[in-house]
Coordinates of C-alpha atoms in Angstrom, one line a residue:
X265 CA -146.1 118.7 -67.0
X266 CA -143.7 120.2 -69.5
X267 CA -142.6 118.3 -72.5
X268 CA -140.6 120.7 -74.4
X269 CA -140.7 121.0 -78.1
X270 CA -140.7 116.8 -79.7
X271 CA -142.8 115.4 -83.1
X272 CA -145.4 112.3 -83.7
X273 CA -143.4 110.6 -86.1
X274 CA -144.9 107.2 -87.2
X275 CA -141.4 106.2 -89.0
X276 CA -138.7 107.4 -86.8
X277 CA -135.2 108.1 -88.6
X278 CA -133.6 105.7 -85.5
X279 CA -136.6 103.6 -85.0
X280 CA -137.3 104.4 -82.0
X281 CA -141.2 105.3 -81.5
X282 CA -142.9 107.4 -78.8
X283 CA -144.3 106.1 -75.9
X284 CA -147.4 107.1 -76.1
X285 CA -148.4 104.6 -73.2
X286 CA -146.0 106.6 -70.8
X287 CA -148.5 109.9 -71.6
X288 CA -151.1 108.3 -70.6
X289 CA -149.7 107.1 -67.1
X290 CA -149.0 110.7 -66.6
X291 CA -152.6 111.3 -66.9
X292 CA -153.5 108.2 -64.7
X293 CA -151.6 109.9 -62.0
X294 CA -153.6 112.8 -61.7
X295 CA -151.6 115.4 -64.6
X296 CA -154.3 118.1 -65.3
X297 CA -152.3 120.3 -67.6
X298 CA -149.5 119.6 -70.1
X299 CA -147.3 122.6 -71.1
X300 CA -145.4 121.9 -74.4
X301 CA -143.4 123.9 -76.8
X302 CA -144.2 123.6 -80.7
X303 CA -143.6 125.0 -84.5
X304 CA -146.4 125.7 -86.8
X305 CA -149.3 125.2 -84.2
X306 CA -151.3 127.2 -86.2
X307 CA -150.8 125.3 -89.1
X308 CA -153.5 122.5 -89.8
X309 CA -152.6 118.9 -90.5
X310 CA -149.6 116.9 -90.1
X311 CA -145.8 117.0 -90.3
X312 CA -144.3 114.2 -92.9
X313 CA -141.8 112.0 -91.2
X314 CA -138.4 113.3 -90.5
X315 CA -137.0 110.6 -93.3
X316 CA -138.9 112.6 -96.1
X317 CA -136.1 115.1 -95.1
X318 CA -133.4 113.1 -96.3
X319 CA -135.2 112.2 -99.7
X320 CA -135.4 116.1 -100.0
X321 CA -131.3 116.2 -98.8
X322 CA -130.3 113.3 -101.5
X323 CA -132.2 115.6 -104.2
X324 CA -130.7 119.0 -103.0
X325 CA -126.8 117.4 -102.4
X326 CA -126.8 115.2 -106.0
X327 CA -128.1 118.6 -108.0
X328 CA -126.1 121.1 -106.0
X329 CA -122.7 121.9 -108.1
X330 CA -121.0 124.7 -105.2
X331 CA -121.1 124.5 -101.5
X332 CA -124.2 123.7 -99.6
X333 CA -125.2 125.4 -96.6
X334 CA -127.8 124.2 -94.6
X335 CA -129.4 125.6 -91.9
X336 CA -131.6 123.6 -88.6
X337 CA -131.9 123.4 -84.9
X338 CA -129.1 123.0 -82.8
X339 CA -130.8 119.8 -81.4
X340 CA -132.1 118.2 -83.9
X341 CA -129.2 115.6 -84.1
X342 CA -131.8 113.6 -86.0
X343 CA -131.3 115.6 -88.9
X344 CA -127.7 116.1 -88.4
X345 CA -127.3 112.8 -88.9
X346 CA -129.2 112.4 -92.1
X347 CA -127.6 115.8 -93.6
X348 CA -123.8 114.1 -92.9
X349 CA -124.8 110.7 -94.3
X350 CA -125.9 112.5 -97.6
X351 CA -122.9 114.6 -97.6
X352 CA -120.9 110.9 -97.0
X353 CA -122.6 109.5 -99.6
X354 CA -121.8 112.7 -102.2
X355 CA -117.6 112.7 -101.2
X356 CA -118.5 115.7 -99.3
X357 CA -116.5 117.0 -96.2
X358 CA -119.1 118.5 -93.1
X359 CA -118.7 122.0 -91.7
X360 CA -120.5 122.5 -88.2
X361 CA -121.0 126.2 -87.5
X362 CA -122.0 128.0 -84.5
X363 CA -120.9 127.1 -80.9
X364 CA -124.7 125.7 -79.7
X365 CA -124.6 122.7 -82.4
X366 CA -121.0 122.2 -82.4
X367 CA -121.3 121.2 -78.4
X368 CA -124.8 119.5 -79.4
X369 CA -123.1 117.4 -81.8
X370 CA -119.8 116.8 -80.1
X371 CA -121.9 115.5 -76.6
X372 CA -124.5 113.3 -79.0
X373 CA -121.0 112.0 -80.7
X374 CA -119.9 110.6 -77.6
X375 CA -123.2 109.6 -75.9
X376 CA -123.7 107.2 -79.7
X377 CA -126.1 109.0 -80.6
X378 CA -125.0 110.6 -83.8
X379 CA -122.4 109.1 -85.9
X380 CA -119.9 110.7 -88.4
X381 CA -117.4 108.8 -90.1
X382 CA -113.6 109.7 -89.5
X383 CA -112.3 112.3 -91.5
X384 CA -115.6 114.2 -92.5
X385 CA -116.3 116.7 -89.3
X386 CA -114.0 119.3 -90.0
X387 CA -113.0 122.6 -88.7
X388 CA -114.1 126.0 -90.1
X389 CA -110.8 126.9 -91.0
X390 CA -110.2 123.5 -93.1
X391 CA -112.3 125.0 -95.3
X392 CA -110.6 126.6 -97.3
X393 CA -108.4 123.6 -98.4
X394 CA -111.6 122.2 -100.2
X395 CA -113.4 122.9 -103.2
X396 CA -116.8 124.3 -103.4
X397 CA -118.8 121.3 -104.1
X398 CA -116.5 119.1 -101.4
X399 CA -118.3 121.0 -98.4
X400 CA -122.0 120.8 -96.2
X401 CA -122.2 123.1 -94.0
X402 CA -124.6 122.5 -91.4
X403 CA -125.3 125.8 -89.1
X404 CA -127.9 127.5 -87.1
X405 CA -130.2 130.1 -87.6
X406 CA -133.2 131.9 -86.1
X407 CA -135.8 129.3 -85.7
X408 CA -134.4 127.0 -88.1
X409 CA -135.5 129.7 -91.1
X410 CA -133.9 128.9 -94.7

């Protein structure tokens, strides 16, 4: 069985937890090897919960006095999410850049899945109506790397 790349999260930004029960049915049907993708496996201990992100966003976004650019997986819409409702919350305007989590975005948009008021996604080339400290913006990278 492959999984792909997922976290244990205790306090899930939408609530929704893992079912772990559904593991072990897969395991009750005979699975004898699990192949999974994952970040920092050599790294001991535990990850904090994808909200402590946001408490490290609202810090970040109320101190920041120029543009913020911000840098994460593609698929993460989780904290997509959390970075555009700081950004809401600070009057600031989001910026998606890079084609991978523009499409991700746009197809979790329409499946409900991420939610971004009117008005706030904007183009690239909007930019540069706006002041510094009116813009997120929210790109790719290799690996997720600052």
């Amino acid at each position: 069985m492959h999984t792909g790349d997922f976290k244990l999260d205790p306090t899930p930004v939408d609530g929704q937890l893992m079912d772990f029960h559904r593991f072990s049915e897969y395991g009750e049907r005979g699975t004898v090897l699990l192949l999974q993708t994952a970040q920092t496996l050599k790294k001991g201990g535990y990850t904090f919960s994808e909200k402590e992100v946001r408490r490290a966003f609202e810090e970040v976004f109320c101190d920041a006095k120029g543009r913020i650019i911000m840098s994460t997986f593609a698929s993460n819409i989780h904290r997509i999410q959390q970075a555009v409702d700081v950004a809401v919350m600070f009057g600031r305007k989001v910026i998606l850049s890079g084609r991978s989590i523009v499409k991700n975005a746009q197809i979790a948009l329409d499946l409900g899945y991420l939610r971004i008021p009117e008005n706030t996604w904007l183009k690239l080339e909007d930019m540069k109506n706006l002041n510094d400290n009116e813009v997120v913006i929210i790109t790719t990278g290799s690996q997720g790397e600052p």
